[in-house]
């Protein structure tokens, strides 16, 4: 994208103009995979129009990479849900294909989680239940999406993790980045053999063994995130190397032969073995101090066999919302903003330091004030 940049009279960096909207560079964003990701300010004749994330492939992008971006766009344009980031503009025919996505101003869930770990206290059970319920609602919309002829598309996100879930400055929960999406569209770009899409550390065992992803694979990923939020334990993290069990069956054959697009902390075959051995006892032990209703949700989501999990994302959502209703106290966007603020403040106090982050933290999180009635 750097080749397309020019300096504006105001001293800013103009990237491009599309449909009368000017995009200027704010900062580059970290990311994995081919191409660049930048944060841009949108300018229309009426003034600034908010921020956007621009994903741009290099001019040397392979045909498969261009087709993959086109598939992501086709899927994302069909999605219309308040908890899913929107596509704002697409240009796949340009020398450097790009897609412009809604930027969810706030923090990635992984940023909130890191601060909670720093203060040695997890987020509240209600925060975890609310966030995961909203994510499940978004996934239900994606999983039940149909094409123009009414045919189910069988979408699977494949990259559900704390890095693709964001909490906005207004307390909204948004599922982002459908770049690893699996679909049964007739023109879909097939994943190369032995390549793993998405965040390997949150993947279901059937995905890690190269089986066909399904909607309930995303629910397994949500279960891993739920446990991590409530306990700061990653249930698929490997034990001490001295106690790592020998690989068995299919995972022994896959050792050293799986290629994660996003990287992983260990060989994916070893993570897959851990996922395939995950038992109810393992989950119960980790969640011993978590309330029974949320323990039950995690236990069901993390069943090794997909048929043992919630039948749909809506079922998982409804269980979590039933738990929230049973607490007898409202929990929504306002409470989310308050809790993120508290996590940021207490994390800084725990270290006796001023909060710093490479990611901008909105003042709504830094300076939260209760609404007076």
Short mmCIF file of C-alpha atoms in Angstrom, two decimals:
data_model
loop_
_atom_site.label_atom_id
_atom_site.label_comp_id
_atom_site.label_asym_id
_atom_site.label_seq_id
_atom_site.Cartn_x
_atom_site.Cartn_y
_atom_site.Cartn_z
CA UNK A 1 0.00 0.00 0.00
CA UNK A 2 2.98 2.27 0.56
CA UNK A 3 3.39 2.75 -3.18
CA UNK A 4 -0.07 4.32 -3.35
CA UNK A 5 0.50 6.85 -0.58
CA UNK A 6 0.72 10.58 -1.16
CA UNK A 7 1.04 13.48 1.24
CA UNK A 8 -2.01 15.69 1.67
CA UNK A 9 -1.78 19.49 1.96
CA UNK A 10 -2.53 19.10 5.68
CA UNK A 11 0.56 16.92 6.11
CA UNK A 12 -1.34 13.67 6.43
CA UNK A 13 -0.82 10.56 4.33
CA UNK A 14 -3.54 10.03 1.74
CA UNK A 15 -4.00 6.41 0.75
CA UNK A 16 -6.79 6.43 -1.85
CA UNK A 17 -10.27 7.73 -2.62
CA UNK A 18 -13.29 5.51 -3.27
CA UNK A 19 -16.92 6.53 -3.83
CA UNK A 20 -16.12 10.08 -2.74
CA UNK A 21 -14.58 8.97 0.56
CA UNK A 22 -10.91 9.77 1.20
CA UNK A 23 -8.81 7.39 3.30
CA UNK A 24 -5.76 8.68 5.17
CA UNK A 25 -3.25 6.66 7.17
CA UNK A 26 -3.49 6.59 10.95
CA UNK A 27 -1.04 3.77 11.68
CA UNK A 28 0.02 0.36 10.52
CA UNK A 29 -1.49 -2.65 12.27
CA UNK A 30 0.19 -5.92 13.18
CA UNK A 31 -1.04 -8.99 11.39
CA UNK A 32 -0.11 -12.35 9.96
CA UNK A 33 -0.38 -13.54 6.41
CA UNK A 34 0.36 -11.81 3.10
CA UNK A 35 -0.02 -8.08 2.59
CA UNK A 36 -0.53 -5.11 4.86
CA UNK A 37 -3.12 -4.05 7.41
CA UNK A 38 -3.49 -0.39 8.27
CA UNK A 39 -5.84 1.75 10.29
CA UNK A 40 -7.25 4.63 8.25
CA UNK A 41 -9.39 7.69 8.85
CA UNK A 42 -12.36 8.10 6.53
CA UNK A 43 -13.11 11.61 5.21
CA UNK A 44 -16.29 12.48 3.32
CA UNK A 45 -17.62 15.88 2.19
CA UNK A 46 -19.45 16.08 5.52
CA UNK A 47 -16.28 15.61 7.55
CA UNK A 48 -14.50 12.69 9.26
CA UNK A 49 -16.47 9.47 8.94
CA UNK A 50 -14.83 7.20 11.47
CA UNK A 51 -12.01 4.70 11.30
CA UNK A 52 -11.55 1.69 9.04
CA UNK A 53 -9.19 -1.27 8.71
CA UNK A 54 -7.70 -1.72 5.24
CA UNK A 55 -6.33 -5.11 4.24
CA UNK A 56 -4.22 -4.88 1.10
CA UNK A 57 -2.47 -7.67 -0.76
CA UNK A 58 0.95 -7.07 -2.34
CA UNK A 59 1.12 -6.52 -6.10
CA UNK A 60 2.94 -9.85 -6.29
CA UNK A 61 0.04 -11.71 -4.63
CA UNK A 62 -0.59 -15.15 -6.05
CA UNK A 63 -3.84 -15.99 -7.81
CA UNK A 64 -4.86 -18.18 -4.85
CA UNK A 65 -4.40 -15.25 -2.44
CA UNK A 66 -6.52 -12.99 -4.60
CA UNK A 67 -9.24 -15.62 -4.84
CA UNK A 68 -9.11 -16.11 -1.09
CA UNK A 69 -9.66 -12.40 -0.49
CA UNK A 70 -12.53 -12.39 -2.97
CA UNK A 71 -14.13 -15.32 -1.13
CA UNK A 72 -13.76 -13.50 2.22
CA UNK A 73 -15.45 -10.46 0.72
CA UNK A 74 -18.31 -12.45 -0.80
CA UNK A 75 -19.00 -13.98 2.58
CA UNK A 76 -18.57 -10.80 4.62
CA UNK A 77 -20.92 -8.83 2.36
CA UNK A 78 -23.71 -11.32 3.07
CA UNK A 79 -23.30 -10.98 6.83
CA UNK A 80 -25.57 -8.43 8.47
CA UNK A 81 -25.43 -8.63 12.25
CA UNK A 82 -24.74 -6.02 14.96
CA UNK A 83 -21.99 -8.21 16.43
CA UNK A 84 -20.10 -8.70 13.15
CA UNK A 85 -17.78 -6.05 11.69
CA UNK A 86 -19.04 -4.76 8.31
CA UNK A 87 -17.36 -4.54 4.91
CA UNK A 88 -17.26 -0.89 3.74
CA UNK A 89 -15.49 -1.10 0.38
CA UNK A 90 -13.82 -3.67 -1.87
CA UNK A 91 -11.51 -3.45 -4.87
CA UNK A 92 -10.31 -6.88 -5.95
CA UNK A 93 -9.42 -5.85 -9.50
CA UNK A 94 -6.82 -3.26 -8.56
CA UNK A 95 -3.11 -3.95 -8.92
CA UNK A 96 -3.09 -4.31 -5.14
CA UNK A 97 -6.45 -5.85 -4.13
CA UNK A 98 -7.89 -4.41 -0.95
CA UNK A 99 -10.86 -4.64 1.36
CA UNK A 100 -11.99 -1.93 3.78
CA UNK A 101 -13.62 -3.15 6.98
CA UNK A 102 -15.37 -1.39 9.84
CA UNK A 103 -12.89 -0.68 12.65
CA UNK A 104 -14.25 -1.55 16.06
CA UNK A 105 -12.75 1.18 18.24
CA UNK A 106 -11.98 -0.44 21.55
CA UNK A 107 -9.81 -3.39 22.53
CA UNK A 108 -9.36 -6.93 21.31
CA UNK A 109 -10.50 -9.40 23.94
CA UNK A 110 -6.91 -10.65 24.18
CA UNK A 111 -5.88 -7.17 25.38
CA UNK A 112 -8.48 -7.29 28.13
CA UNK A 113 -7.42 -10.82 29.03
CA UNK A 114 -3.75 -9.87 29.29
CA UNK A 115 -4.56 -7.10 31.72
CA UNK A 116 -6.75 -9.40 33.79
CA UNK A 117 -3.83 -11.85 33.98
CA UNK A 118 -1.53 -9.02 35.02
CA UNK A 119 -3.74 -8.16 38.00
CA UNK A 120 -4.07 -11.88 38.93
CA UNK A 121 -7.86 -11.84 38.85
CA UNK A 122 -10.15 -12.98 36.02
CA UNK A 123 -13.00 -10.92 34.64
CA UNK A 124 -16.37 -11.44 36.28
CA UNK A 125 -18.49 -14.43 35.35
CA UNK A 126 -21.15 -12.09 34.02
CA UNK A 127 -18.65 -10.33 31.73
CA UNK A 128 -17.47 -13.68 30.34
CA UNK A 129 -21.02 -14.96 29.89
CA UNK A 130 -22.15 -11.76 28.15
CA UNK A 131 -19.20 -11.57 25.76
CA UNK A 132 -19.37 -15.24 24.76
CA UNK A 133 -23.17 -15.07 24.38
CA UNK A 134 -22.83 -12.12 22.00
CA UNK A 135 -20.16 -13.96 20.03
CA UNK A 136 -22.36 -17.06 19.86
CA UNK A 137 -25.23 -14.93 18.56
CA UNK A 138 -22.97 -13.60 15.80
CA UNK A 139 -21.83 -17.11 14.94
CA UNK A 140 -25.42 -18.35 14.77
CA UNK A 141 -26.10 -15.68 12.14
CA UNK A 142 -23.06 -16.80 10.14
CA UNK A 143 -23.77 -20.51 10.53
CA UNK A 144 -27.37 -20.15 9.29
CA UNK A 145 -26.60 -17.81 6.38
CA UNK A 146 -28.12 -18.78 3.03
CA UNK A 147 -27.34 -17.78 -0.53
CA UNK A 148 -29.70 -16.00 -2.92
CA UNK A 149 -31.39 -19.30 -3.73
CA UNK A 150 -32.07 -20.13 -0.09
CA UNK A 151 -29.32 -22.74 0.17
CA UNK A 152 -27.41 -23.01 3.44
CA UNK A 153 -23.78 -21.90 2.98
CA UNK A 154 -22.44 -23.90 5.96
CA UNK A 155 -20.09 -21.10 7.02
CA UNK A 156 -17.49 -21.83 9.67
CA UNK A 157 -15.41 -18.92 10.98
CA UNK A 158 -12.39 -21.14 11.85
CA UNK A 159 -10.57 -18.31 13.66
CA UNK A 160 -12.61 -17.68 16.82
CA UNK A 161 -10.14 -16.50 19.48
CA UNK A 162 -9.48 -13.54 21.81
CA UNK A 163 -7.75 -11.78 18.91
CA UNK A 164 -10.79 -11.84 16.60
CA UNK A 165 -13.29 -10.77 19.27
CA UNK A 166 -13.34 -7.07 20.09
CA UNK A 167 -15.04 -5.00 22.76
CA UNK A 168 -15.98 -1.55 21.47
CA UNK A 169 -15.73 1.65 23.46
CA UNK A 170 -19.53 1.53 23.74
CA UNK A 171 -19.53 -2.00 25.19
CA UNK A 172 -20.48 -3.81 21.98
CA UNK A 173 -18.96 -7.20 21.24
CA UNK A 174 -17.88 -7.72 17.63
CA UNK A 175 -16.65 -10.79 15.80
CA UNK A 176 -14.06 -9.77 13.20
CA UNK A 177 -11.85 -11.22 10.48
CA UNK A 178 -13.53 -13.80 8.28
CA UNK A 179 -10.28 -14.33 6.36
CA UNK A 180 -10.10 -18.00 7.38
CA UNK A 181 -13.79 -18.72 6.73
CA UNK A 182 -14.82 -22.13 5.45
CA UNK A 183 -17.81 -22.25 3.13
CA UNK A 184 -19.46 -24.56 0.66
CA UNK A 185 -19.79 -21.87 -1.99
CA UNK A 186 -19.29 -23.50 -5.38
CA UNK A 187 -16.46 -21.11 -6.22
CA UNK A 188 -14.67 -21.41 -2.87
CA UNK A 189 -10.89 -21.45 -2.72
CA UNK A 190 -9.77 -24.79 -1.32
CA UNK A 191 -7.29 -24.83 1.55
CA UNK A 192 -3.94 -26.37 0.54
CA UNK A 193 -3.28 -29.85 1.88
CA UNK A 194 -2.05 -29.97 5.52
CA UNK A 195 -2.57 -26.21 5.93
CA UNK A 196 -4.41 -25.05 9.05
CA UNK A 197 -6.42 -21.84 8.91
CA UNK A 198 -7.04 -19.60 11.91
CA UNK A 199 -5.73 -19.75 15.46
CA UNK A 200 -4.47 -23.30 15.97
CA UNK A 201 -4.45 -22.98 19.76
CA UNK A 202 -8.25 -22.53 19.76
CA UNK A 203 -9.12 -25.11 17.11
CA UNK A 204 -11.34 -28.15 17.59
CA UNK A 205 -9.78 -31.63 17.40
CA UNK A 206 -11.57 -32.44 14.13
CA UNK A 207 -9.99 -29.35 12.54
CA UNK A 208 -6.52 -30.19 13.83
CA UNK A 209 -6.82 -33.72 12.43
CA UNK A 210 -7.68 -32.24 9.00
CA UNK A 211 -11.33 -33.24 9.18
CA UNK A 212 -14.03 -31.08 7.63
CA UNK A 213 -14.85 -28.04 9.81
CA UNK A 214 -18.47 -27.62 10.91
CA UNK A 215 -20.44 -25.05 12.88
CA UNK A 216 -19.80 -26.88 16.14
CA UNK A 217 -16.05 -26.53 15.53
CA UNK A 218 -16.50 -22.80 16.22
CA UNK A 219 -18.34 -23.66 19.46
CA UNK A 220 -15.33 -25.64 20.68
CA UNK A 221 -13.20 -22.53 20.07
CA UNK A 222 -15.68 -20.40 22.01
CA UNK A 223 -15.47 -22.89 24.85
CA UNK A 224 -11.67 -22.54 24.99
CA UNK A 225 -12.07 -18.74 25.14
CA UNK A 226 -14.74 -18.99 27.88
CA UNK A 227 -12.50 -21.13 30.09
CA UNK A 228 -9.54 -18.82 29.53
CA UNK A 229 -11.55 -15.74 30.48
CA UNK A 230 -12.79 -17.35 33.70
CA UNK A 231 -9.63 -19.13 34.84
CA UNK A 232 -6.63 -17.73 32.90
CA UNK A 233 -5.91 -21.33 31.91
CA UNK A 234 -5.67 -22.34 28.27
CA UNK A 235 -7.04 -25.87 28.19
CA UNK A 236 -5.12 -26.78 25.03
CA UNK A 237 -1.77 -25.50 26.27
CA UNK A 238 0.76 -28.28 26.53
CA UNK A 239 1.94 -29.59 29.92
CA UNK A 240 5.58 -29.57 30.93
CA UNK A 241 7.68 -31.25 28.24
CA UNK A 242 8.74 -34.00 30.67
CA UNK A 243 5.13 -35.17 30.91
CA UNK A 244 4.06 -34.77 27.28
CA UNK A 245 2.44 -38.08 26.26
CA UNK A 246 3.51 -39.91 23.14
CA UNK A 247 1.38 -39.12 20.12
CA UNK A 248 -1.03 -41.77 18.96
CA UNK A 249 -2.76 -42.74 15.74
CA UNK A 250 -3.40 -39.98 13.23
CA UNK A 251 -1.58 -37.26 15.16
CA UNK A 252 1.63 -39.31 15.17
CA UNK A 253 1.43 -39.42 11.38
CA UNK A 254 0.77 -35.66 11.22
CA UNK A 255 3.72 -34.64 13.41
CA UNK A 256 5.82 -32.12 11.51
CA UNK A 257 3.42 -32.14 8.55
CA UNK A 258 0.82 -29.52 9.55
CA UNK A 259 1.35 -25.93 8.45
CA UNK A 260 -0.47 -23.28 10.50
CA UNK A 261 -0.98 -19.99 8.65
CA UNK A 262 -0.92 -18.05 11.93
CA UNK A 263 1.81 -19.95 13.69
CA UNK A 264 1.51 -21.90 16.95
CA UNK A 265 3.38 -22.29 20.25
CA UNK A 266 3.95 -26.02 19.55
CA UNK A 267 3.62 -28.48 16.70
CA UNK A 268 -0.09 -28.49 15.74
CA UNK A 269 -0.13 -32.28 15.95
CA UNK A 270 0.72 -32.05 19.66
CA UNK A 271 -1.99 -29.44 20.22
CA UNK A 272 -4.40 -31.68 18.31
CA UNK A 273 -3.49 -34.64 20.52
CA UNK A 274 -4.21 -32.52 23.59
CA UNK A 275 -7.57 -31.46 22.14
CA UNK A 276 -8.51 -35.04 21.30
CA UNK A 277 -7.69 -36.18 24.87
CA UNK A 278 -9.46 -33.32 26.63
CA UNK A 279 -11.80 -34.87 29.18
CA UNK A 280 -14.66 -33.63 31.32
CA UNK A 281 -12.38 -34.22 34.32
CA UNK A 282 -9.74 -31.87 32.85
CA UNK A 283 -12.32 -29.12 32.38
CA UNK A 284 -13.91 -29.70 35.79
CA UNK A 285 -10.53 -29.43 37.48
CA UNK A 286 -9.63 -26.17 35.78
CA UNK A 287 -13.07 -24.67 36.46
CA UNK A 288 -13.45 -25.87 40.06
CA UNK A 289 -14.03 -22.30 41.29
CA UNK A 290 -16.47 -21.32 38.53
CA UNK A 291 -20.24 -21.46 39.05
CA UNK A 292 -22.02 -24.64 37.99
CA UNK A 293 -24.05 -23.11 35.09
CA UNK A 294 -20.95 -21.75 33.34
CA UNK A 295 -19.04 -24.93 34.04
CA UNK A 296 -21.84 -26.84 32.32
CA UNK A 297 -21.66 -24.59 29.24
CA UNK A 298 -17.89 -25.09 28.95
CA UNK A 299 -18.14 -28.84 29.49
CA UNK A 300 -20.62 -29.17 26.66
CA UNK A 301 -18.77 -26.87 24.25
CA UNK A 302 -15.48 -28.72 24.81
CA UNK A 303 -16.69 -32.24 24.08
CA UNK A 304 -14.22 -33.99 21.81
CA UNK A 305 -16.98 -35.34 19.55
CA UNK A 306 -18.86 -32.53 17.78
CA UNK A 307 -22.18 -34.35 18.29
CA UNK A 308 -21.77 -33.94 22.05
CA UNK A 309 -21.56 -30.14 21.85
CA UNK A 310 -24.42 -27.66 21.66
CA UNK A 311 -26.46 -28.39 18.56
CA UNK A 312 -26.22 -24.74 17.46
CA UNK A 313 -24.54 -21.52 18.48
CA UNK A 314 -28.00 -20.26 19.42
CA UNK A 315 -28.28 -23.05 22.01
CA UNK A 316 -24.98 -22.00 23.58
CA UNK A 317 -26.08 -18.34 23.50
CA UNK A 318 -29.38 -19.16 25.19
CA UNK A 319 -27.71 -21.10 28.02
CA UNK A 320 -25.42 -18.17 28.73
CA UNK A 321 -28.25 -15.66 28.61
CA UNK A 322 -30.30 -17.84 30.95
CA UNK A 323 -27.40 -17.72 33.41
CA UNK A 324 -27.26 -13.92 33.13
CA UNK A 325 -31.00 -13.62 33.68
CA UNK A 326 -30.79 -15.86 36.76
CA UNK A 327 -28.29 -13.50 38.41
CA UNK A 328 -31.15 -11.04 38.81
CA UNK A 329 -29.04 -8.06 37.75
CA UNK A 330 -28.86 -6.48 34.30
CA UNK A 331 -25.64 -6.86 32.35
CA UNK A 332 -25.12 -5.10 29.05
CA UNK A 333 -22.86 -2.68 27.16
CA UNK A 334 -22.71 -0.14 30.01
CA UNK A 335 -21.51 -2.81 32.44
CA UNK A 336 -18.99 -4.06 29.88
CA UNK A 337 -17.40 -0.59 29.57
CA UNK A 338 -17.28 -0.28 33.35
CA UNK A 339 -15.59 -3.65 33.77
CA UNK A 340 -13.00 -3.07 31.04
CA UNK A 341 -12.19 0.24 32.73
CA UNK A 342 -11.77 -1.53 36.06
CA UNK A 343 -9.52 -4.20 34.53
CA UNK A 344 -7.27 -1.53 32.98
CA UNK A 345 -7.02 0.48 36.20
CA UNK A 346 -6.40 -2.47 38.53
CA UNK A 347 -3.87 -4.02 36.15
CA UNK A 348 -1.85 -0.79 36.23
CA UNK A 349 -2.13 -0.55 40.01
CA UNK A 350 -0.96 -4.15 40.40
CA UNK A 351 2.31 -3.22 38.69
CA UNK A 352 2.48 0.29 40.13
CA UNK A 353 2.77 1.70 36.65
CA UNK A 354 0.95 3.90 34.16
CA UNK A 355 -1.10 1.96 31.62
CA UNK A 356 0.73 1.70 28.30
CA UNK A 357 -0.28 -0.17 25.20
CA UNK A 358 0.66 -0.17 21.51
CA UNK A 359 -3.09 -0.17 20.88
CA UNK A 360 -5.02 3.03 21.48
CA UNK A 361 -7.26 2.79 24.54
CA UNK A 362 -10.43 4.89 24.15
CA UNK A 363 -11.09 7.42 26.90
CA UNK A 364 -14.38 5.62 27.61
CA UNK A 365 -12.27 2.81 29.09
CA UNK A 366 -9.76 5.09 30.78
CA UNK A 367 -12.18 7.58 32.30
CA UNK A 368 -15.40 5.68 32.90
CA UNK A 369 -17.97 7.52 34.99
CA UNK A 370 -21.26 6.09 36.25
CA UNK A 371 -24.40 7.53 34.71
CA UNK A 372 -26.41 9.45 37.31
CA UNK A 373 -30.15 8.92 37.35
#
